[in-house]
CSV table of C-alpha atoms and ligand atoms in Angstrom, one decimal:
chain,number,residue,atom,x,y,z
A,1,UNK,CA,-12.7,-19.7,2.1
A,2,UNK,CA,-10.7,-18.8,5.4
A,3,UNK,CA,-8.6,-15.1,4.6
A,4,UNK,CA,-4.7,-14.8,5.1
A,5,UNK,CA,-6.0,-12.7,8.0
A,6,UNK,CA,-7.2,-15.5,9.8
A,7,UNK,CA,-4.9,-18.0,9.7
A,8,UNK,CA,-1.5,-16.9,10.9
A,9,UNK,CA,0.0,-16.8,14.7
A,10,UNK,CA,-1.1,-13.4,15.5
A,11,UNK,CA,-3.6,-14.0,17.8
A,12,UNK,CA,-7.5,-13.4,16.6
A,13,UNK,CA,-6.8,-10.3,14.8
A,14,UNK,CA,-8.2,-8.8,11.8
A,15,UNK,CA,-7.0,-6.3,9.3
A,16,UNK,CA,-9.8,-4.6,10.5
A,17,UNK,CA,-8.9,-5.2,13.9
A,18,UNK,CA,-5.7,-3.9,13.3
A,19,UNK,CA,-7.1,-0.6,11.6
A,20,UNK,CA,-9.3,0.4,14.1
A,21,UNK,CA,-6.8,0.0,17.3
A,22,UNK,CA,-4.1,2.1,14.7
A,23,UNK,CA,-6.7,4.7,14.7
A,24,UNK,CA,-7.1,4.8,18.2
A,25,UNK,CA,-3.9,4.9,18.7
A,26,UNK,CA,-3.2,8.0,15.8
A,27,UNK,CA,-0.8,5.6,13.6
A,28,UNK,CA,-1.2,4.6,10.2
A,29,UNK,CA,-1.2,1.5,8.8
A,30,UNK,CA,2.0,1.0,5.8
A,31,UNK,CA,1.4,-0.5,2.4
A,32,UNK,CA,4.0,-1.8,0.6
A,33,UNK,CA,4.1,-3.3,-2.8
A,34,UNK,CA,5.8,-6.0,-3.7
A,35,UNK,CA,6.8,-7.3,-7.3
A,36,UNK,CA,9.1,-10.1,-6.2
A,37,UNK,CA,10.5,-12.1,-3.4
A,38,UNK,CA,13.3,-9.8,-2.8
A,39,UNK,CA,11.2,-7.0,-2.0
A,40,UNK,CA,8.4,-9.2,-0.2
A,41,UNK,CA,11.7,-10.3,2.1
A,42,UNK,CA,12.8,-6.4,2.8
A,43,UNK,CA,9.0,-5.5,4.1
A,44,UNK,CA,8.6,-8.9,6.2
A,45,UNK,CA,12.1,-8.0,7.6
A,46,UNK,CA,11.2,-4.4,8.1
A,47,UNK,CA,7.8,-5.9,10.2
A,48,UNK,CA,10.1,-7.6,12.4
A,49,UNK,CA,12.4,-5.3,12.7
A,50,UNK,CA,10.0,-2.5,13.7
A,51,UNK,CA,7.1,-5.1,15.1
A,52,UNK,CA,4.7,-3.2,13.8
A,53,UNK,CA,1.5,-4.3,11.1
A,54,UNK,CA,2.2,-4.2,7.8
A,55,UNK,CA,-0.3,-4.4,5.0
A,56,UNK,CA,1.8,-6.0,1.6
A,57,UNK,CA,0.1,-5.3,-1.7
A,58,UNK,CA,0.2,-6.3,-5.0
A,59,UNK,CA,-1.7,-5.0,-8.4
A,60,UNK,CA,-2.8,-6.4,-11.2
A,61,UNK,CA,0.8,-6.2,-13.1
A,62,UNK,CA,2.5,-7.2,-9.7
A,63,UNK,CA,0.4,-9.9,-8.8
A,64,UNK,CA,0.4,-11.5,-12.6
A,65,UNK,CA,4.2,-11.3,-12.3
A,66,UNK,CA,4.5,-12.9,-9.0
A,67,UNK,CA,1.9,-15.6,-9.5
A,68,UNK,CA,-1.6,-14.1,-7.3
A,69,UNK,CA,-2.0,-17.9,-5.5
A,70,UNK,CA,2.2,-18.0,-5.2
A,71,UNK,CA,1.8,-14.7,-3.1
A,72,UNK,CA,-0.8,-15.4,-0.9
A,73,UNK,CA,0.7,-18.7,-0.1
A,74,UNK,CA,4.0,-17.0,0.8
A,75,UNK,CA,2.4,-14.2,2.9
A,76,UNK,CA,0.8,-17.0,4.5
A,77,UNK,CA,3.4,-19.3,5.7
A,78,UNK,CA,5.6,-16.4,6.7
A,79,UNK,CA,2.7,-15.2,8.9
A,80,UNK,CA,2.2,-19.3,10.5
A,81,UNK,CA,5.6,-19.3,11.0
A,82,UNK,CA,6.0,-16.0,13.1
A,83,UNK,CA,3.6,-14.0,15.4
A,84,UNK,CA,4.3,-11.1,12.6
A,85,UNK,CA,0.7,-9.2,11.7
A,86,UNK,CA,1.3,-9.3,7.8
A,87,UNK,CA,-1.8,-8.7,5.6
A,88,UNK,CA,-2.3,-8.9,2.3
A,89,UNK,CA,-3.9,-6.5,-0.6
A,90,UNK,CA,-4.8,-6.7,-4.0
A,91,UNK,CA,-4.1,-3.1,-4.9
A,92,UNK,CA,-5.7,-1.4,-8.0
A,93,UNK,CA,-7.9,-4.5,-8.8
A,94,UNK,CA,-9.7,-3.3,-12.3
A,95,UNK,CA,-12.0,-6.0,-13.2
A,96,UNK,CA,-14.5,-8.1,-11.3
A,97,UNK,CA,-12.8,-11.6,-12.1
A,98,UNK,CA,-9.1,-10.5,-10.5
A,99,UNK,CA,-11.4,-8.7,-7.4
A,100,UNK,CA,-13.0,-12.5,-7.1
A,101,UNK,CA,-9.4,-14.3,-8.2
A,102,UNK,CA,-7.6,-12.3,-5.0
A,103,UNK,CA,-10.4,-13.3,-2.8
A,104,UNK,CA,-10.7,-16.8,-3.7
A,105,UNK,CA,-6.9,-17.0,-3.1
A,106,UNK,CA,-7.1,-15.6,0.8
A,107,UNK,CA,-5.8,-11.7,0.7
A,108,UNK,CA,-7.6,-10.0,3.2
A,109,UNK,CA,-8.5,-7.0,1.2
A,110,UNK,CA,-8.9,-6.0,-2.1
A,111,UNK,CA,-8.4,-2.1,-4.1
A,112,UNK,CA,-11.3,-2.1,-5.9
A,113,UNK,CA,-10.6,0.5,-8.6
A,114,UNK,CA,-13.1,1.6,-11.2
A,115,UNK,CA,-12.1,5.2,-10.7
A,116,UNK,CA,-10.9,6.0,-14.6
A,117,UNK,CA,-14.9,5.6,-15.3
A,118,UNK,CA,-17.5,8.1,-14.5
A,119,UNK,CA,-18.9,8.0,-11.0
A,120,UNK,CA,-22.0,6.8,-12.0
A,121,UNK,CA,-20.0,3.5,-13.6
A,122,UNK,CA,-17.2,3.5,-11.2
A,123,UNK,CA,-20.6,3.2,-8.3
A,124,UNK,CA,-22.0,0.5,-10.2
A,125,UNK,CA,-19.3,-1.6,-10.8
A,126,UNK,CA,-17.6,-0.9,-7.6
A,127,UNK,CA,-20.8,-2.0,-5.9
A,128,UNK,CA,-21.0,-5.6,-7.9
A,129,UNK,CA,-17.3,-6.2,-6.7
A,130,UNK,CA,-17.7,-5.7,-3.5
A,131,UNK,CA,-20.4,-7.8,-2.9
A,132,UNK,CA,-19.2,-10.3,-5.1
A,133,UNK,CA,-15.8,-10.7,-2.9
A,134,UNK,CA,-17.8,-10.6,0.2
A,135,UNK,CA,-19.7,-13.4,-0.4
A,136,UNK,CA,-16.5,-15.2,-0.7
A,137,UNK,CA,-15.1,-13.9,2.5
A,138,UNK,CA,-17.2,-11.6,4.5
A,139,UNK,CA,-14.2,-10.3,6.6
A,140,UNK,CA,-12.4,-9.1,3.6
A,141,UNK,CA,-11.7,-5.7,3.5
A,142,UNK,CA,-13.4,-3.7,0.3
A,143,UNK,CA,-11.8,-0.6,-1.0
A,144,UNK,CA,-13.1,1.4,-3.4
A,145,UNK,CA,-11.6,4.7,-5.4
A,146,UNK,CA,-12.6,7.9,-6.2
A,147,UNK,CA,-10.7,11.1,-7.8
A,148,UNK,CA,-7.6,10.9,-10.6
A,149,UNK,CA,-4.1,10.5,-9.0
A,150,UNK,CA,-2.5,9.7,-12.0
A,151,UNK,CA,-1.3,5.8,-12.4
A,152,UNK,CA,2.1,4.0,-12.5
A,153,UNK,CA,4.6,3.9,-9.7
A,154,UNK,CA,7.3,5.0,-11.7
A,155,UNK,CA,9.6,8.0,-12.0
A,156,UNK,CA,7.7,11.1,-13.9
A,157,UNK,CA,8.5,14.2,-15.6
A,158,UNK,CA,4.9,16.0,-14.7
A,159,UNK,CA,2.6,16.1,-12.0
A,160,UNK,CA,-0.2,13.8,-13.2
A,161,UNK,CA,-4.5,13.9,-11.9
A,162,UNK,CA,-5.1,17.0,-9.8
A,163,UNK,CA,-8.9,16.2,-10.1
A,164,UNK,CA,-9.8,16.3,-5.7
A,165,UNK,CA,-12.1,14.2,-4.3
A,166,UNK,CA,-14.9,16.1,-2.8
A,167,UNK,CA,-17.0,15.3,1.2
A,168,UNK,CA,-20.0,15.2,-0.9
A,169,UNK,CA,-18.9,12.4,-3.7
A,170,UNK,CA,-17.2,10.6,-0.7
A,171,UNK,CA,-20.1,10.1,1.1
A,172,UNK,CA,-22.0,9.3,-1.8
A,173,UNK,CA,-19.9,6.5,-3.1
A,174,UNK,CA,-18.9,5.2,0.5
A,175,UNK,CA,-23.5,4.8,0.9
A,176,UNK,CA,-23.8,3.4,-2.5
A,177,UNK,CA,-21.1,1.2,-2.4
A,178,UNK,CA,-20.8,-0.3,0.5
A,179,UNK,CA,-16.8,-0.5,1.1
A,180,UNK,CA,-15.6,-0.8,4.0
A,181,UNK,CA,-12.7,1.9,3.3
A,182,UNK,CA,-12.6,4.6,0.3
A,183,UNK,CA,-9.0,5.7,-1.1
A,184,UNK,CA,-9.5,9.7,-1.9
A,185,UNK,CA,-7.6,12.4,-4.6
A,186,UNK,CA,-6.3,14.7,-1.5
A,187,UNK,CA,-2.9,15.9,-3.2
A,188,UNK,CA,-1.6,12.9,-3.4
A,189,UNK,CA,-0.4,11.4,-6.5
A,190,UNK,CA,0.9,7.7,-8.2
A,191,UNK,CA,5.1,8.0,-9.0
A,192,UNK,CA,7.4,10.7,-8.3
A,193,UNK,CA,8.8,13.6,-10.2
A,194,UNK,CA,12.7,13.3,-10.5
A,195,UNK,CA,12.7,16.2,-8.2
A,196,UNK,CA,11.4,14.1,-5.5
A,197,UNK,CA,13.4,11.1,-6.1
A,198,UNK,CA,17.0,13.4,-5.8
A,199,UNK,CA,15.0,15.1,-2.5
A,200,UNK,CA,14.6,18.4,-4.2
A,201,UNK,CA,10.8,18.3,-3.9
A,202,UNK,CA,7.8,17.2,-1.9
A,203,UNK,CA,4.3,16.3,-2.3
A,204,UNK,CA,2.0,18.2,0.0
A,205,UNK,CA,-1.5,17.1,1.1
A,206,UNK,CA,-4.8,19.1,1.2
A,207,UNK,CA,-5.4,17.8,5.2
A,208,UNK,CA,-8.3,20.0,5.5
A,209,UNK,CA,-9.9,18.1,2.5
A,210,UNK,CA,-8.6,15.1,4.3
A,211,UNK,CA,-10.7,15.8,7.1
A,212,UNK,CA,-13.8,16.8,5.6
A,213,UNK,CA,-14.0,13.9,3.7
A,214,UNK,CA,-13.6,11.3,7.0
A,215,UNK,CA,-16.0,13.0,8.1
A,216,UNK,CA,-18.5,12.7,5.6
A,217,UNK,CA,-17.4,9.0,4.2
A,218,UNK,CA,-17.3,7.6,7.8
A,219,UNK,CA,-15.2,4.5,6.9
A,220,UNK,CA,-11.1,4.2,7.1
A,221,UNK,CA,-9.4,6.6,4.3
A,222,UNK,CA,-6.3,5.2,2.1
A,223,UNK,CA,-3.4,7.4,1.0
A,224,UNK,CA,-2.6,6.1,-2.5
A,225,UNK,CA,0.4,7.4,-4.1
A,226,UNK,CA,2.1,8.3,-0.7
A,227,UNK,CA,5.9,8.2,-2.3
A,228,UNK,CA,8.0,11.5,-1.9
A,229,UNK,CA,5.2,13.1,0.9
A,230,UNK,CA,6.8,15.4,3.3
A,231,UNK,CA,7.1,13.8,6.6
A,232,UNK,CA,5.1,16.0,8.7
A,233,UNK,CA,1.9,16.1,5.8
A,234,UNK,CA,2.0,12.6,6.3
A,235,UNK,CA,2.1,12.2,10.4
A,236,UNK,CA,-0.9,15.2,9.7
A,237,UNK,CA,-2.9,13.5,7.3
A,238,UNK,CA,-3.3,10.8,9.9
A,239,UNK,CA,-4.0,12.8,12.2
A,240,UNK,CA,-7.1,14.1,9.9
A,241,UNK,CA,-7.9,10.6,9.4
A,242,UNK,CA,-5.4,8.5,7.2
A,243,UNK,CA,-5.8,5.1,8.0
A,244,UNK,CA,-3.5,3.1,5.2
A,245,UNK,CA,-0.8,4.8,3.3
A,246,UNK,CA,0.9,2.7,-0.1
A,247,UNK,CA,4.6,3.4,-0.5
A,248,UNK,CA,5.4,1.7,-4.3
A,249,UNK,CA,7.5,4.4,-6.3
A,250,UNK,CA,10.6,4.5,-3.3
A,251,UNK,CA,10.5,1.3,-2.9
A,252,UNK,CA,11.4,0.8,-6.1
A,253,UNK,CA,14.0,3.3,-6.4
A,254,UNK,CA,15.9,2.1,-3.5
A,255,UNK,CA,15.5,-1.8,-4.9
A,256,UNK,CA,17.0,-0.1,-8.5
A,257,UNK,CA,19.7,1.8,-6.7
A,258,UNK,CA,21.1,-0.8,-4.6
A,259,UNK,CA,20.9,-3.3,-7.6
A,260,UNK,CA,23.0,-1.1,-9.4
A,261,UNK,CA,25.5,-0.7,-7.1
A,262,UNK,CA,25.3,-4.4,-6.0
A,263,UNK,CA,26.1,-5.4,-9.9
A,264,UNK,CA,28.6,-3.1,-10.0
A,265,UNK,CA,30.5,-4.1,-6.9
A,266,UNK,CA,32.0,-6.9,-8.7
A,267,UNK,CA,31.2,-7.8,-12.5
A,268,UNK,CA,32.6,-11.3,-11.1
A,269,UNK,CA,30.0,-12.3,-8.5
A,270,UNK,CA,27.3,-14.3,-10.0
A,271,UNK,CA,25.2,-16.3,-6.8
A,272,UNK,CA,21.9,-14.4,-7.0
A,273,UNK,CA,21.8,-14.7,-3.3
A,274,UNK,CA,25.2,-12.5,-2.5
A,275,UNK,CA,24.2,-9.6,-5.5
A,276,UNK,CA,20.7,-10.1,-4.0
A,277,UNK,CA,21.1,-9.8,0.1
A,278,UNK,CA,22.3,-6.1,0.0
A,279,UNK,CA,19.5,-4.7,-1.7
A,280,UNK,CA,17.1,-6.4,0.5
A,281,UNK,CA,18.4,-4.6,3.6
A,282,UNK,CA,18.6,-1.4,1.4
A,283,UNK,CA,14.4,-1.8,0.7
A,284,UNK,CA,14.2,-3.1,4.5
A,285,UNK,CA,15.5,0.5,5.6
A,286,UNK,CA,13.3,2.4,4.0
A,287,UNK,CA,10.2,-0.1,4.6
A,288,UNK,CA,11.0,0.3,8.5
A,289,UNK,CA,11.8,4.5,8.6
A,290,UNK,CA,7.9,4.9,7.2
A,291,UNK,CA,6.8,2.2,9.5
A,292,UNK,CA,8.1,4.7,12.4
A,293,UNK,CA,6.7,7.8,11.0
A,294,UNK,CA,3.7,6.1,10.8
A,295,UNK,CA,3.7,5.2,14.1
A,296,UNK,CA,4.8,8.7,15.6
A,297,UNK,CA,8.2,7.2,16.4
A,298,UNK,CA,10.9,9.8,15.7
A,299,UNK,CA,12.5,9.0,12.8
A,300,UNK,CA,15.9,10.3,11.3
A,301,UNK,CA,15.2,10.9,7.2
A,302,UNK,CA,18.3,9.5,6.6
A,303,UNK,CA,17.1,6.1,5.1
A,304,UNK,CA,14.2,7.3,2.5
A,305,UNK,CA,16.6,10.6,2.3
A,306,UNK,CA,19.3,8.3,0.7
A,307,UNK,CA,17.1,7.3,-2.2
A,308,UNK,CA,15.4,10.0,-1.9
B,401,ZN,ZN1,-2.3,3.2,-5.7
């Protein structure tokens, strides 16, 4: 089975070609979910817009909505018809038969997350994934999770996990494992308080943590949870060695917003495609303002500041 990551226009490379030229460079890689087409539209716009990598992803709720083979057959005719470098994830994958169902249908990684079990369990069973999707495709891209960030890209009322991922577990799990990149508790957290959403608030990351632990684990780190960070934590944590970050919760908060206001433009309009094209470019903006920051490129806040 040939990977999404293999097939499209944009010359030879990998999502782990991609990663390691990002690190080199000091940028991080975006992850965006998507849920539909609309929103899969705003974060392929926001790639050309910005021509930069992005890495789409989709869990377990997402992809059953969306249709798992539907999605990876979309992501990969939009990346044979342009030179865009789109990848594909199967975020917060918890069994082994969806890990093996998202390799089998071509995404070039897969969020292997047993993390709600003890580490003993989440080792094991993390382990048997891993290996299972990589002898369906050996370039695919294995993550594995460790530490509680809470769960649910939604709006909450109370900071959720808070247990931190320690250097030592890290490097445990990373050589027991085998996954190619390890998704850390550093202060991050799934969702966003209300606070964040109306701008009030911020999450702040422990970078030092951040840094101890790339040094121990010695593979790329993900940022889960990376909705409502302050700008500089985030340009910081890749600097201590952040490779992906996954925006969900503002995504989704600027899709809601601008549907609302779209509806309530004109309680006459009933093409899908007119009520539909606004909030697209409203998910596009904020997709392509954390591409930038990503990147290093300066970046006025005024995009995720509006939703936010
Ligand atoms: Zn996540």
């Amino acid at each position: 089975m040939t990977s999404i990551g293999t097939l499209g226009n944009t010359g030879n490379d990998t999502l782990r070609d991609v990663l390691t030229r990002l690190e080199k460079e000091g940028s991080g890689l975006g992850h965006f979910n998507v849920s539909d087409q609309v929103l899969l539209k705003a974060v392929i716009a926001a790639a050309a817009e910005t021509k930069l990598p992005v890495l789409i992803g989709a869990s377990e709720g997402e992809r059953e909505f969306f249709g798992t083979r539907q999605l990876a057959a979309l992501v990969k005719s939009q990346r044979e018809e342009s030179d865009l470098p789109i990848f594909l994830n199967a975020d917060h994958t918890h069994s082994l038969a969806k890990a093996v169902d998202a390799a089998k249908a071509g995404f070039d990684a897969v969020t292997i997350d047993f993390s709600a079990l003890p580490f003993d369990q989440n080792v094991a069973r993390t382990k048997e994934a891993v290996q299972a999707i990589k002898t369906i495709n050996p370039g695919i891209l294995a993550e594995g999770e460790i530490g509680d960030i809470g769960s649910g890209s939604e709006i909450k009322d109370t900071v959720q996990g808070g247990n931190l991922s320690t250097p030592e577990e890290a490097h445990q799990f990373v050589e027991a494992t085998g996954v190619d990149n390890l998704a850390p508790a550093v202060g991050n957290m799934h969702g966003m308080l209300k606070s964040m959403v109306q701008g009030k608030a911020k999450k702040h990351l422990d970078l030092e943590r951040i840094a101890q632990i790339k040094k121990a684990a010695g593979v790329f780190l993900t940022l889960h949870g990376g909705s409502g960070t302050d700008d500089e934590h985030f340009r910081k944590a890749i600097v201590a060695g952040i490779n992906i970050i996954h925006i969900n919760t503002e995504l989704r908060v600027a899709w809601r917003e601008s549907l609302d206001k779209s509806l309530a433009r004109d309680s006459n309009e009933v093409v899908p495609y007119k009520i539909l094209r606004p909030v697209v470019d409203s998910v596009k903006q904020v997709v392509s303002s954390r591409l930038r920051l990503f990147h290093g490129q300066s970046v006025s806040s005024e995009a995720v500041g509006s939703v936010a």
